[in-house]
Short mmCIF file of C-alpha atoms and ligand atoms in Angstrom, two decimals:
data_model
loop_
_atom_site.label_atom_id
_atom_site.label_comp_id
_atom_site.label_asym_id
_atom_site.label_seq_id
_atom_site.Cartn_x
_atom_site.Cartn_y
_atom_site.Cartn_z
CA UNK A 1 0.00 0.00 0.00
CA UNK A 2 1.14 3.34 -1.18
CA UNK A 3 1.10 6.44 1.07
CA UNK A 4 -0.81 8.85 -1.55
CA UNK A 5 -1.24 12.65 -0.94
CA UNK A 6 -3.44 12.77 -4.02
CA UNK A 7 -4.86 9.77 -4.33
CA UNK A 8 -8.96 8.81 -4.12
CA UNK A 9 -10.36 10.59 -1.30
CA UNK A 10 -12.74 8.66 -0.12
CA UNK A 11 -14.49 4.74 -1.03
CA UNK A 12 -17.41 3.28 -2.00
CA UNK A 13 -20.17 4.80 -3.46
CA UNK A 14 -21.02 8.40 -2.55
CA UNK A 15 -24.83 8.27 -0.10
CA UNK A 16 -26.10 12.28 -0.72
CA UNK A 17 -28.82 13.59 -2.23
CA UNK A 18 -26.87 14.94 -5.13
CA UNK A 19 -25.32 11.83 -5.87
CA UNK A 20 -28.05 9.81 -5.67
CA UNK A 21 -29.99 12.07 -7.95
CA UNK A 22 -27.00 11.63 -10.66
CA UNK A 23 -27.42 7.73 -10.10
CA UNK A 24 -30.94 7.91 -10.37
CA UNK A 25 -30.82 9.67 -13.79
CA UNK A 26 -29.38 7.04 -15.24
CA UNK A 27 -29.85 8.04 -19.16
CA UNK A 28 -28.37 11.09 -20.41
CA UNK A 29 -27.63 12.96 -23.27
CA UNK A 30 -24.09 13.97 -24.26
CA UNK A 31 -23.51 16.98 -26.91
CA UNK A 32 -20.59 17.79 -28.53
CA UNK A 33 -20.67 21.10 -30.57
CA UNK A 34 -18.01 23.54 -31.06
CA UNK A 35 -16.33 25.18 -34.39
CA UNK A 36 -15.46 21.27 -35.35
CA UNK A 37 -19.15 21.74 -36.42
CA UNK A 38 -18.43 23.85 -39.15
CA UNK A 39 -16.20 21.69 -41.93
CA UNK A 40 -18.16 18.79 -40.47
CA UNK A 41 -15.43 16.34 -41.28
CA UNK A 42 -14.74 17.46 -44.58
CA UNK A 43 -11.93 20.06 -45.40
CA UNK A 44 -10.76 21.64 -48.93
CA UNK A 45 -13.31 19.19 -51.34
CA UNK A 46 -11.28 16.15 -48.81
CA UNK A 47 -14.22 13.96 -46.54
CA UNK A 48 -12.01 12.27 -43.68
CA UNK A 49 -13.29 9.78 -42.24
CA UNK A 50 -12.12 9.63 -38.46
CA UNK A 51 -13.83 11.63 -36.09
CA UNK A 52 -15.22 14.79 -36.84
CA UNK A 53 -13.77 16.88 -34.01
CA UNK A 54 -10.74 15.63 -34.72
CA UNK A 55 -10.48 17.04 -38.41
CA UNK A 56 -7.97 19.69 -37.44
CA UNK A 57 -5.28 17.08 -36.49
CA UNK A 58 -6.39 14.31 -39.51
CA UNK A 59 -6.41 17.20 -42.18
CA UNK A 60 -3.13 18.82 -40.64
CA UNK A 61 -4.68 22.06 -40.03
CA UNK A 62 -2.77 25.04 -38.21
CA UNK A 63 -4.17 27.06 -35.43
CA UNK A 64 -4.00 30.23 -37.29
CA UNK A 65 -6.22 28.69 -39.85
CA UNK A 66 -8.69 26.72 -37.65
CA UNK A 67 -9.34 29.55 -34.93
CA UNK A 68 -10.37 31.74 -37.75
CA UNK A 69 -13.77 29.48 -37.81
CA UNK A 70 -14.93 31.38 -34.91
CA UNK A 71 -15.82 33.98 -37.58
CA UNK A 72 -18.17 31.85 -39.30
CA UNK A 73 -19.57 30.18 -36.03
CA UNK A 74 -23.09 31.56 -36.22
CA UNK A 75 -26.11 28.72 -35.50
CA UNK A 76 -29.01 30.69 -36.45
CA UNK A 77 -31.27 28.61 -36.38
CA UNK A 78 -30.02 27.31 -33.02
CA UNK A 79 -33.17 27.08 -30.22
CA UNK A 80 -32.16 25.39 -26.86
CA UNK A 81 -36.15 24.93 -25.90
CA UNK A 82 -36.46 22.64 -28.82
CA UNK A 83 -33.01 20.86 -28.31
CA UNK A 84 -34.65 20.77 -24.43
CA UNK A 85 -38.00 19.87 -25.59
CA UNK A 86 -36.22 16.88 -27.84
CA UNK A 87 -33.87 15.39 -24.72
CA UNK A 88 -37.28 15.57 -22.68
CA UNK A 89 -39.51 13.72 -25.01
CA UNK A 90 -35.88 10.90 -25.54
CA UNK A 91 -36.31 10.07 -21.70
CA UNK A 92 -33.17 11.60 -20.53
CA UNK A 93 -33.07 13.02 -16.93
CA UNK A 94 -29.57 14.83 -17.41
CA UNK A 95 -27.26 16.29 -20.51
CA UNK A 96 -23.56 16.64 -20.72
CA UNK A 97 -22.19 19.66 -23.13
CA UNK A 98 -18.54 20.74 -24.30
CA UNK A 99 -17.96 23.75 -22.28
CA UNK A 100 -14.35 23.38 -24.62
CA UNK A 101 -13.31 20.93 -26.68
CA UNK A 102 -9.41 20.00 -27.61
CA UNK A 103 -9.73 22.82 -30.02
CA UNK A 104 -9.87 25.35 -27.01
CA UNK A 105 -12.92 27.10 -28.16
CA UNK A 106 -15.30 28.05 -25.44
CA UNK A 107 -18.94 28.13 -25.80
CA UNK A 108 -19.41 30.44 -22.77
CA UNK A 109 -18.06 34.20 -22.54
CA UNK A 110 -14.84 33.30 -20.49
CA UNK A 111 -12.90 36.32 -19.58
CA UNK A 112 -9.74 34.14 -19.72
CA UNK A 113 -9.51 33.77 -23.38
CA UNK A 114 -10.71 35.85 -26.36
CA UNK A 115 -11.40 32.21 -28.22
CA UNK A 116 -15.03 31.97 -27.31
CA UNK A 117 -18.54 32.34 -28.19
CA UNK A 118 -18.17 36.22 -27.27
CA UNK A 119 -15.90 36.81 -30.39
CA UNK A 120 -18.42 34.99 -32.95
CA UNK A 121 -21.05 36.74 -35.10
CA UNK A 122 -23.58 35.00 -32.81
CA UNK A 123 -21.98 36.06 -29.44
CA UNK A 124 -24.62 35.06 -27.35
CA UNK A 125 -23.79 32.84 -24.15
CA UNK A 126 -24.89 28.98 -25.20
CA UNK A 127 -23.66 27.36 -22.33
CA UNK A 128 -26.04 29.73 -20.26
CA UNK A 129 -28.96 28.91 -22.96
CA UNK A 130 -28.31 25.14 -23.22
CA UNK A 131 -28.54 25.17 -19.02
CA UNK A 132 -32.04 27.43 -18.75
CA UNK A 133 -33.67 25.54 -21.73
CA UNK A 134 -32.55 22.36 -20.03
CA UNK A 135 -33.13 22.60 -16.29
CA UNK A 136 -37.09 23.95 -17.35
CA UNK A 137 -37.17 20.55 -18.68
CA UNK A 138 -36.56 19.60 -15.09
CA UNK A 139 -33.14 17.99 -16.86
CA UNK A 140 -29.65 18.01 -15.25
CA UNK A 141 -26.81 20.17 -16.54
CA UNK A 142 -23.29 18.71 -16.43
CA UNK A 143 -20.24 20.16 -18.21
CA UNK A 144 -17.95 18.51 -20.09
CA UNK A 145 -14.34 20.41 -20.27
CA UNK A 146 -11.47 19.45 -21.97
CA UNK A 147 -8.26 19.95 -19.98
CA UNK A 148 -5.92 19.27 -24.02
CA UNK A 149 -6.60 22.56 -25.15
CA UNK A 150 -5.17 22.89 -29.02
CA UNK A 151 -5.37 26.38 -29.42
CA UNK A 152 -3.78 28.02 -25.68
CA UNK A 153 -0.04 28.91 -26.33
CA UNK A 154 0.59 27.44 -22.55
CA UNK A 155 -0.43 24.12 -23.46
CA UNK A 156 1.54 21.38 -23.02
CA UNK A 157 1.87 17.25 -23.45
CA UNK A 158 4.84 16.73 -21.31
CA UNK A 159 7.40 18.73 -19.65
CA UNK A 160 10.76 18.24 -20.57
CA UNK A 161 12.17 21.90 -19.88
CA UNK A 162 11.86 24.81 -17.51
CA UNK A 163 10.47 26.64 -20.07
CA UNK A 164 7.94 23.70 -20.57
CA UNK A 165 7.24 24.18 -16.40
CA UNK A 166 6.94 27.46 -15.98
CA UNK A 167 4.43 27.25 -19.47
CA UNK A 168 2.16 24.68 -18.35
CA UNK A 169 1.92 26.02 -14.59
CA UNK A 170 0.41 29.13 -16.51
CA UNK A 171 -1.91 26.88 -18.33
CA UNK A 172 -3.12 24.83 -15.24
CA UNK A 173 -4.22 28.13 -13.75
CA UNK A 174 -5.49 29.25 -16.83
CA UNK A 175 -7.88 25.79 -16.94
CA UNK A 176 -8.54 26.49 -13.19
CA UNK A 177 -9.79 30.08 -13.65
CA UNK A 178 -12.17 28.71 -16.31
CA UNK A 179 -13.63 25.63 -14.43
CA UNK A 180 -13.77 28.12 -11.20
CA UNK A 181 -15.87 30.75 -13.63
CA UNK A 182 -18.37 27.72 -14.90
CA UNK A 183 -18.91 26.19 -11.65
CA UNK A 184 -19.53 30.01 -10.03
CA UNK A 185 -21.23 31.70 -13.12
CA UNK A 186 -23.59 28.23 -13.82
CA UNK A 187 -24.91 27.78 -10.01
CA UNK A 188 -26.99 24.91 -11.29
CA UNK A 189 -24.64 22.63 -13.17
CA UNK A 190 -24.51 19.08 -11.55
CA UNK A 191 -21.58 17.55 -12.42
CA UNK A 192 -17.79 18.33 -14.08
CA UNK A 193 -17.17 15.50 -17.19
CA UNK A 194 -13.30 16.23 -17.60
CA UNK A 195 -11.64 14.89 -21.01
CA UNK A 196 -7.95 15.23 -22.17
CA UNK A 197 -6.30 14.50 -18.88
CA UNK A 198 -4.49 11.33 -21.15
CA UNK A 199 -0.93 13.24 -21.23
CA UNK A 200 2.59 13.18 -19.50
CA UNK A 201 1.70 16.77 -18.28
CA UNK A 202 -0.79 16.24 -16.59
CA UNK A 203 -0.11 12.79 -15.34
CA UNK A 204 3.28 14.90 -13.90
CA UNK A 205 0.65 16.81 -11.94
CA UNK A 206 -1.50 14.79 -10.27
CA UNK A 207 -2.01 17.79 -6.89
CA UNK A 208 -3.40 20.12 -9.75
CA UNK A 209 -6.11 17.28 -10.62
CA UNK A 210 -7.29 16.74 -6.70
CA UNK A 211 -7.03 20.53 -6.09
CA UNK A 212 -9.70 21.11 -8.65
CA UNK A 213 -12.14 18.91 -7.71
CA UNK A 214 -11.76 19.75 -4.08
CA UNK A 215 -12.09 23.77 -5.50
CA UNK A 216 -15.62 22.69 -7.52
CA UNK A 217 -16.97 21.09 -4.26
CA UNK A 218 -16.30 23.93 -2.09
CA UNK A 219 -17.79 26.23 -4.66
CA UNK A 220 -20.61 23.83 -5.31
CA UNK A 221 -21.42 21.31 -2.68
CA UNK A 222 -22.55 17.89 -4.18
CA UNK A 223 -21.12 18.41 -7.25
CA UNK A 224 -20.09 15.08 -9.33
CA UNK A 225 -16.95 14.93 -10.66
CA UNK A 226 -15.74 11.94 -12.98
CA UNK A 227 -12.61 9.67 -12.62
CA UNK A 228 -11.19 10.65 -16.07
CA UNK A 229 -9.92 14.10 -14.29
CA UNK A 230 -7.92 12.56 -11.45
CA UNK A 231 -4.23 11.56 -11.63
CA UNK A 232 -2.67 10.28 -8.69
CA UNK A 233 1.02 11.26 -6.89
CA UNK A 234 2.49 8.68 -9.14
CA UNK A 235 0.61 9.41 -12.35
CA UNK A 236 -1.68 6.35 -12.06
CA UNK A 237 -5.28 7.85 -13.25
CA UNK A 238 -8.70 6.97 -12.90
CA UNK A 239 -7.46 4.10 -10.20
CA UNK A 240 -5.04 5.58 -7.72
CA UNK A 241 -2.02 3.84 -7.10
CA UNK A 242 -3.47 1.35 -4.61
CA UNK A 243 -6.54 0.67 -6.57
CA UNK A 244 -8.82 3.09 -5.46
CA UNK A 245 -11.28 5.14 -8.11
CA UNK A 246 -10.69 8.75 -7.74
CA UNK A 247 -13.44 10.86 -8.27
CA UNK A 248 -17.01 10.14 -7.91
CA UNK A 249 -17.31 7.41 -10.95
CA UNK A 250 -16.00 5.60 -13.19
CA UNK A 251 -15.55 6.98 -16.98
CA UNK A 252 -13.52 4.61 -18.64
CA UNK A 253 -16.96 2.92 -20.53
CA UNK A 254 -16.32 5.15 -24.26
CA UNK A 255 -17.65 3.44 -26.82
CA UNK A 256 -18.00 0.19 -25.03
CA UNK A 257 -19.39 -1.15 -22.31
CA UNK A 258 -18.51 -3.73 -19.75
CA UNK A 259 -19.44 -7.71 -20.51
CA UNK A 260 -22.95 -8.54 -18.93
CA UNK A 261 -21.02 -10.76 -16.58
CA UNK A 262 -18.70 -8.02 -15.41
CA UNK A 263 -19.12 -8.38 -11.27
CA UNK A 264 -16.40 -5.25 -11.00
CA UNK A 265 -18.31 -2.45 -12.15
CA UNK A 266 -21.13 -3.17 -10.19
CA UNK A 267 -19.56 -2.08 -7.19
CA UNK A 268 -18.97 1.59 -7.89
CA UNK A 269 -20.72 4.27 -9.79
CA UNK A 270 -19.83 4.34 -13.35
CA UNK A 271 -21.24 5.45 -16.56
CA UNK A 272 -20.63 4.76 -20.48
CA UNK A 273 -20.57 7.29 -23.08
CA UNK A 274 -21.69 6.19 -26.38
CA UNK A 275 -21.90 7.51 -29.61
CA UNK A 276 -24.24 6.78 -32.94
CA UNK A 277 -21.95 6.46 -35.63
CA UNK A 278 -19.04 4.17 -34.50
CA UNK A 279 -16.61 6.98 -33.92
CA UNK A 280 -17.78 10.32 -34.30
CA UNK A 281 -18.63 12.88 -31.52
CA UNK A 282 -18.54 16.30 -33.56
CA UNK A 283 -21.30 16.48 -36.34
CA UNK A 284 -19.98 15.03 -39.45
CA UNK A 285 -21.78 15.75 -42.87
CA UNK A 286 -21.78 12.35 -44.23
CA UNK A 287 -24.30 10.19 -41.45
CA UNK A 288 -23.13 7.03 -42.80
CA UNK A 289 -19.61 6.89 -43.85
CA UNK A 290 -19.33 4.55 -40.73
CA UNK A 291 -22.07 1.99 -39.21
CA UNK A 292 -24.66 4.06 -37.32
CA UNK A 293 -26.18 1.67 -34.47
CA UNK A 294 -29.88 1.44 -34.65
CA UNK A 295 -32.84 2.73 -31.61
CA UNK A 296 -32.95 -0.98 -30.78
CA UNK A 297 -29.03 -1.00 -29.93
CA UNK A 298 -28.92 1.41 -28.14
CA UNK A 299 -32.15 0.62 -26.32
CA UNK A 300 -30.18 -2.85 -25.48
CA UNK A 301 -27.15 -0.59 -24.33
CA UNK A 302 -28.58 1.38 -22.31
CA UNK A 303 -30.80 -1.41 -20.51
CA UNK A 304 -27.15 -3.45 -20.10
CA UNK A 305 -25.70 -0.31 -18.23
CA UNK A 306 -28.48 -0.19 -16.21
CA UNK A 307 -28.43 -3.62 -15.25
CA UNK A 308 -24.76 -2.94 -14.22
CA UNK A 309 -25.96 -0.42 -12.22
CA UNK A 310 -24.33 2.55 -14.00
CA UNK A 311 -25.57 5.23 -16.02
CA UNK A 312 -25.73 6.08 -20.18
CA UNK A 313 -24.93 9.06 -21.80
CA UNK A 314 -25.72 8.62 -25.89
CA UNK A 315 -24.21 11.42 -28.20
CA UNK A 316 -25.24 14.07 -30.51
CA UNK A 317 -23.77 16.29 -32.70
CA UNK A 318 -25.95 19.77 -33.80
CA UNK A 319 -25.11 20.71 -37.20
CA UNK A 320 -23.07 23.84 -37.37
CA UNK A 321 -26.82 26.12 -38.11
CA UNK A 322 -27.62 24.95 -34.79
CA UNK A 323 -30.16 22.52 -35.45
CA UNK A 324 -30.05 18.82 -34.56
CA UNK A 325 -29.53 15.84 -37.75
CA UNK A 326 -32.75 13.78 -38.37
CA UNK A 327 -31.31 11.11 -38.22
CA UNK A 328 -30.23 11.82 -34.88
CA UNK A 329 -33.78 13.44 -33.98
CA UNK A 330 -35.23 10.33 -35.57
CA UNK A 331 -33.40 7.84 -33.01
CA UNK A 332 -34.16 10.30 -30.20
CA UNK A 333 -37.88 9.64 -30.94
CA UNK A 334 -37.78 5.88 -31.34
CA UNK A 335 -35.88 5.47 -27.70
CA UNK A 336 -38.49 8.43 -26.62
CA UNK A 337 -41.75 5.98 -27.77
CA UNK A 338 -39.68 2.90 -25.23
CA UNK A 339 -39.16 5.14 -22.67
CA UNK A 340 -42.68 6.59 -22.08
CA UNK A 341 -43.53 2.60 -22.25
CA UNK A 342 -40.86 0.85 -19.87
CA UNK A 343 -38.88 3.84 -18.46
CA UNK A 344 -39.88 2.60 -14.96
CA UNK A 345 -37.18 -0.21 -15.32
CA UNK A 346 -34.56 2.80 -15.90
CA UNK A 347 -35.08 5.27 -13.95
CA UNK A 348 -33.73 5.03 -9.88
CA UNK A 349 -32.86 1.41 -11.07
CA UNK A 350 -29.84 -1.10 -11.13
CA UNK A 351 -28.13 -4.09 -10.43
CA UNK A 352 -30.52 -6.51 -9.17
CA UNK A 353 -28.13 -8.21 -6.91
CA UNK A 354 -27.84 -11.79 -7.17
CA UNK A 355 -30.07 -12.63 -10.35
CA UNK A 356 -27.84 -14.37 -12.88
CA UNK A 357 -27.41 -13.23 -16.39
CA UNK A 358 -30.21 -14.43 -18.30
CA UNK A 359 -30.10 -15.17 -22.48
CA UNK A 360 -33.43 -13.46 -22.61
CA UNK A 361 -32.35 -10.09 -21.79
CA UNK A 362 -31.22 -8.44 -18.48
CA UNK A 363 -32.88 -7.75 -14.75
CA UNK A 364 -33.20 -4.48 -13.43
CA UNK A 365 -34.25 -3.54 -10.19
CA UNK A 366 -35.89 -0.35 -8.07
CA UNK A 367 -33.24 0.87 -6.11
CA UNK A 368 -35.52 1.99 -3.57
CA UNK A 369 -39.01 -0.42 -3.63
CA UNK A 370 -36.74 -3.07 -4.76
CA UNK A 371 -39.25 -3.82 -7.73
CA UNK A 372 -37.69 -6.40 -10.07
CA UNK A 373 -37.90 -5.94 -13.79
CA UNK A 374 -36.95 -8.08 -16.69
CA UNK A 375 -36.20 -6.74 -19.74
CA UNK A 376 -36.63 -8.99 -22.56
CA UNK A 377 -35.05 -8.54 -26.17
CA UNK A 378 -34.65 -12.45 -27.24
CA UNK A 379 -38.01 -14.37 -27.06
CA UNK A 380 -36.94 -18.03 -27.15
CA UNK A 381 -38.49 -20.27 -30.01
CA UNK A 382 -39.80 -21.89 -27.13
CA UNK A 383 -41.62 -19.05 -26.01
CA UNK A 384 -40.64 -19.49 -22.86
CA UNK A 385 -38.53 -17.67 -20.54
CA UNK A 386 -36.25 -19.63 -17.97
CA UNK A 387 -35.44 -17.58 -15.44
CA UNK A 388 -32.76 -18.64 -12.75
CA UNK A 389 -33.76 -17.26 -9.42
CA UNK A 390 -31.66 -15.47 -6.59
CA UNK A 391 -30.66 -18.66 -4.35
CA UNK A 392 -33.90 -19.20 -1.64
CA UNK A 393 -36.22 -16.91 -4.05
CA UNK A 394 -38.89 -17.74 -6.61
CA UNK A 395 -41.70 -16.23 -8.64
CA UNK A 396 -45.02 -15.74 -7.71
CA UNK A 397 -46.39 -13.59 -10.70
CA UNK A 398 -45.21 -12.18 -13.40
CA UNK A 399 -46.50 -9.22 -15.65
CA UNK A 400 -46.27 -6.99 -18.25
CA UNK A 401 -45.08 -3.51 -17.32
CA UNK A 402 -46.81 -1.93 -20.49
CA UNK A 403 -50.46 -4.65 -19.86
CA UNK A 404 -50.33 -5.58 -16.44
CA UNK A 405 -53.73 -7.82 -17.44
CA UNK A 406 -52.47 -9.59 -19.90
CA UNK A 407 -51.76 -13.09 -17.94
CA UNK A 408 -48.08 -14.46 -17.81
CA UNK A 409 -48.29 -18.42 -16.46
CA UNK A 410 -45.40 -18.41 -13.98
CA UNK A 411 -44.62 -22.12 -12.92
CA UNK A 412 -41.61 -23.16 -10.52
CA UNK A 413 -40.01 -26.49 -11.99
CA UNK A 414 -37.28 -26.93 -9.85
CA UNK A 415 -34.91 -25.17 -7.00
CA UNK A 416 -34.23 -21.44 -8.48
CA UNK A 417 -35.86 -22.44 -11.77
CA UNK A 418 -39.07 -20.92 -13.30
CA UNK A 419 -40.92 -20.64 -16.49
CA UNK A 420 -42.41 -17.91 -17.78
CA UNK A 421 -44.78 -18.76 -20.75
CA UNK A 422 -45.62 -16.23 -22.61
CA UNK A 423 -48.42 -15.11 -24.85
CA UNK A 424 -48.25 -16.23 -28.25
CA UNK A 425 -48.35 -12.82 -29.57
CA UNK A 426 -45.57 -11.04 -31.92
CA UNK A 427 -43.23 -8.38 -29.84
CA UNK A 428 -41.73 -5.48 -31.80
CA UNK A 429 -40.01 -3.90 -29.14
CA UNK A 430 -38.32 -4.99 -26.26
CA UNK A 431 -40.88 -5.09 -23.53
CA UNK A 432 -40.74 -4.95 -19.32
CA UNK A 433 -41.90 -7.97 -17.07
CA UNK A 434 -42.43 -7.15 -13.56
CA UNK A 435 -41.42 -10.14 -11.36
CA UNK A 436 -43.00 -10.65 -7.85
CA UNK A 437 -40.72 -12.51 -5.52
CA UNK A 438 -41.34 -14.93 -2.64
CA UNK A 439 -39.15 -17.01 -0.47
CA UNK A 440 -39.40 -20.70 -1.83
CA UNK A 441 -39.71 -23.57 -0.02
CA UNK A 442 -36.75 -24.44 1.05
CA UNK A 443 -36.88 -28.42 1.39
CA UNK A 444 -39.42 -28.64 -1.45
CA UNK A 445 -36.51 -29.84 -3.76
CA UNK A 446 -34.03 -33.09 -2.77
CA UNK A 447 -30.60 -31.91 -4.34
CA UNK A 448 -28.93 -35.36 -5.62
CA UNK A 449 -26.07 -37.16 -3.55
CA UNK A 450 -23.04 -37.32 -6.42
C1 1KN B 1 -8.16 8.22 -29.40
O1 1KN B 1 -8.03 9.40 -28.66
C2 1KN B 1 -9.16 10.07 -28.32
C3 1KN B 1 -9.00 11.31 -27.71
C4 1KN B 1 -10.11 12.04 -27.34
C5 1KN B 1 -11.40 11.55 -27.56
C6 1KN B 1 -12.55 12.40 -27.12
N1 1KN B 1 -13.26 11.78 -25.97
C7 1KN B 1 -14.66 11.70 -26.31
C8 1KN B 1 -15.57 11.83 -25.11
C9 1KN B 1 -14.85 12.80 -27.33
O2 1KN B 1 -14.83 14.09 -26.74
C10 1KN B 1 -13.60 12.57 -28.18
O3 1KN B 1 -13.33 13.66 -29.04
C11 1KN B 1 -11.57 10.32 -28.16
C12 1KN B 1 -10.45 9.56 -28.54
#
């Protein structure tokens, strides 16, 4: 065991309100937008094909030329009620925006660089917009903020010189200032989402990481802050050098998720951030130059997070006139039409301690009534569902969230084994089963002598 000055802080899962609330969420909606937005992946008649908010480093762009979008950054047509209105109607219960992305442009008037929305022909304050439009939704605010910053002169990736010291120490109170203006100017933002914290300078600076969360909490109390942020006194980041998560949870879930059988995650708070398109976060102008995973997928993702009791944040990326892709609006409703159906197995739910994985689909469970769920997506061509109970439980009814009177037979045929026969009816959509538990009897079944 290491002694760490600036390692996690504290273990196991956070018990306030304010956590608990960010748990509860469970489904959120992450949006990236910045000046990326503009060339959309394409630059000089060239389409590249990795990810969008990338296309300064694919397409070899310098600063001087790239920070001159800000000119042209001017969403007219951008309205945060109906962005709100859209994230309400998806299900989500919390959104995560770029504050700054890698490219160092900032989409709130900071007064410690000239690089932000301030300086654009719209120069109106999104960030402030995004977070009024949003919270009258009654949805969650969080801020995403890159700590790689592209475009500041102080930036650096390691620190090999003096010069390279006495640089970066400028930069780290430059990023400071910023996150200290956003978490004082924004009183209602929930929760800090902290990218670009991947490099030897930062890893070389592990105090700077814990001083800023412990600065965020002071200014606002309950405040989540995510593992990505947090180096340790040796470098070691997300997991301190004895193991430990730093920060509140885990965000190491980007475009994946954990296995359905993964027992680790289920111990701490984490959440997965996913995106449409396989790997594009900035809006790109051609949808399908990559696989773009359907409603159904992500429905399925997001169910397997919350059966893993963490939380799902699905991306979007608003077109450069400040309107959202129908594609993207298109998905939002399909998951939108589940959610007003079934959203009761998502919401304030998780892990459902115990239940083995199933081949049907996944449990869920109230985290407070302790209501079980199943949540099926494979019908078997039997038609019906074997369901391995928690060891000394078994079924006593079963029914559909969605038509609680349409009958489910529920019959125990052996220790921790029940059917569930179904209706011989066609499913389009993955549907909710709420299970009612008893304590079996326990010398009703003679295990054999082997
Ligand atoms: C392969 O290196 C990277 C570096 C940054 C990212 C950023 N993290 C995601 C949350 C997006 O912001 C993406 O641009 C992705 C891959």
């Amino acid at each position: 065991k290491k002694l760490l000055k600036y390692g996690a802080q504290y273990e196991g899962k956070r018990t306030d309100a304010a956590m608990q609330k960010w748990r509860s969420n469970r489904f959120g909606q992450f949006i990236h937008w910045g000046l990326y937005a503009i060339p959309g992946g394409e630059w000089k008649g060239k389409t590249y094909t990795y990810a969008a908010e990338f296309l300064k480093s694919s397409a070899h762009i310098p600063n001087s030329t790239w920070d001159s979008l800000q000119y042209q950054f001017n969403p007219v047509k951008f309205d945060p009620k109906t962005w709100a209105k859209m994230a309400k109607k998806m299900g989500v219960k919390y959104m995560t925006i770029t504050t700054k992305h890698h490219e160092g442009f900032c989409l709130w008037p900071t007064q410690y660089t000239k690089f932000n929305i301030g300086n654009t022909p719209y120069k109106k304050d999104i960030i402030k917009a995004l977070v009024d439009a949003y919270n009258s939704e009654g949805i969650d605010v969080n801020f995403y903020y890159s700590v790689l910053d592209w475009h500041h002169p102080d930036w650096r990736y390691d620190i090999k010189t003096k010069e390279d010291s006495i640089a970066f120490s400028r930069y780290l109170t430059f990023a400071q200032n910023q996150l200290k203006e956003l978490a004082e100017n924004y009183p209602s933002v929930k929760g800090f989402w902290f990218d670009g914290t991947w490099d030897q300078s930062i890893k070389k600076n592990g105090w700077w990481t814990l001083q800023v969360e412990q600065m965020l909490k002071s200014i606002r109390p309950g405040v989540v802050v995510n593992s990505r942020l947090r180096a340790d006194d040796y470098g070691a980041r997300h997991f301190d050098s004895n193991g430990k998560m730093m920060g509140d949870y885990e965000s190491g879930y980007e475009r994946r998720l954990p296995s359905p059988t993964d027992t680790q995650v289920i111990h701490r708070d984490w959440e997965a951030c996913m995106t449409i398109p396989e790997n594009q976060w900035g809006y790109h102008k051609k949808w399908d130059i990559s696989y773009t995973k359907t409603p159904l997928e992500l429905i399925e993702m997001l169910v397997q997070t919350t059966s893993l009791g963490g939380n799902f944040l699905l991306n979007f990326g608003p077109k450069p006139d400040g309107t959202i892709r129908i594609e993207e609006q298109q998905i939002a409703e399909h998951i939108g039409n589940w959610m007003k159906i079934n959203s009761a197995a998502i919401y304030n739910a998780g892990h459902a301690k115990g239940w083995p994985r199933q081949d049907w689909g996944y449990f869920t469970q109230n985290e407070t009534t302790g209501k079980l769920y199943a949540v099926v997506f494979n019908i078997p061509i039997s038609g019906i569902l074997k369901i391995q109970t928690l060891e000394g439980i078994t079924i006593s009814k079963a029914s559909f969230l969605e038509k609680p009177d349409v009958p489910i037979t529920v019959k125990e045929i052996a220790k921790k084994q029940v059917n569930l026969y179904l209706p011989q009816q066609s499913f389009s959509e993955p549907f909710v089963i709420i299970l009612d538990t008893i304590n079996e009897n326990k010398n009703k079944y003679i295990d054999a002598k082997t």
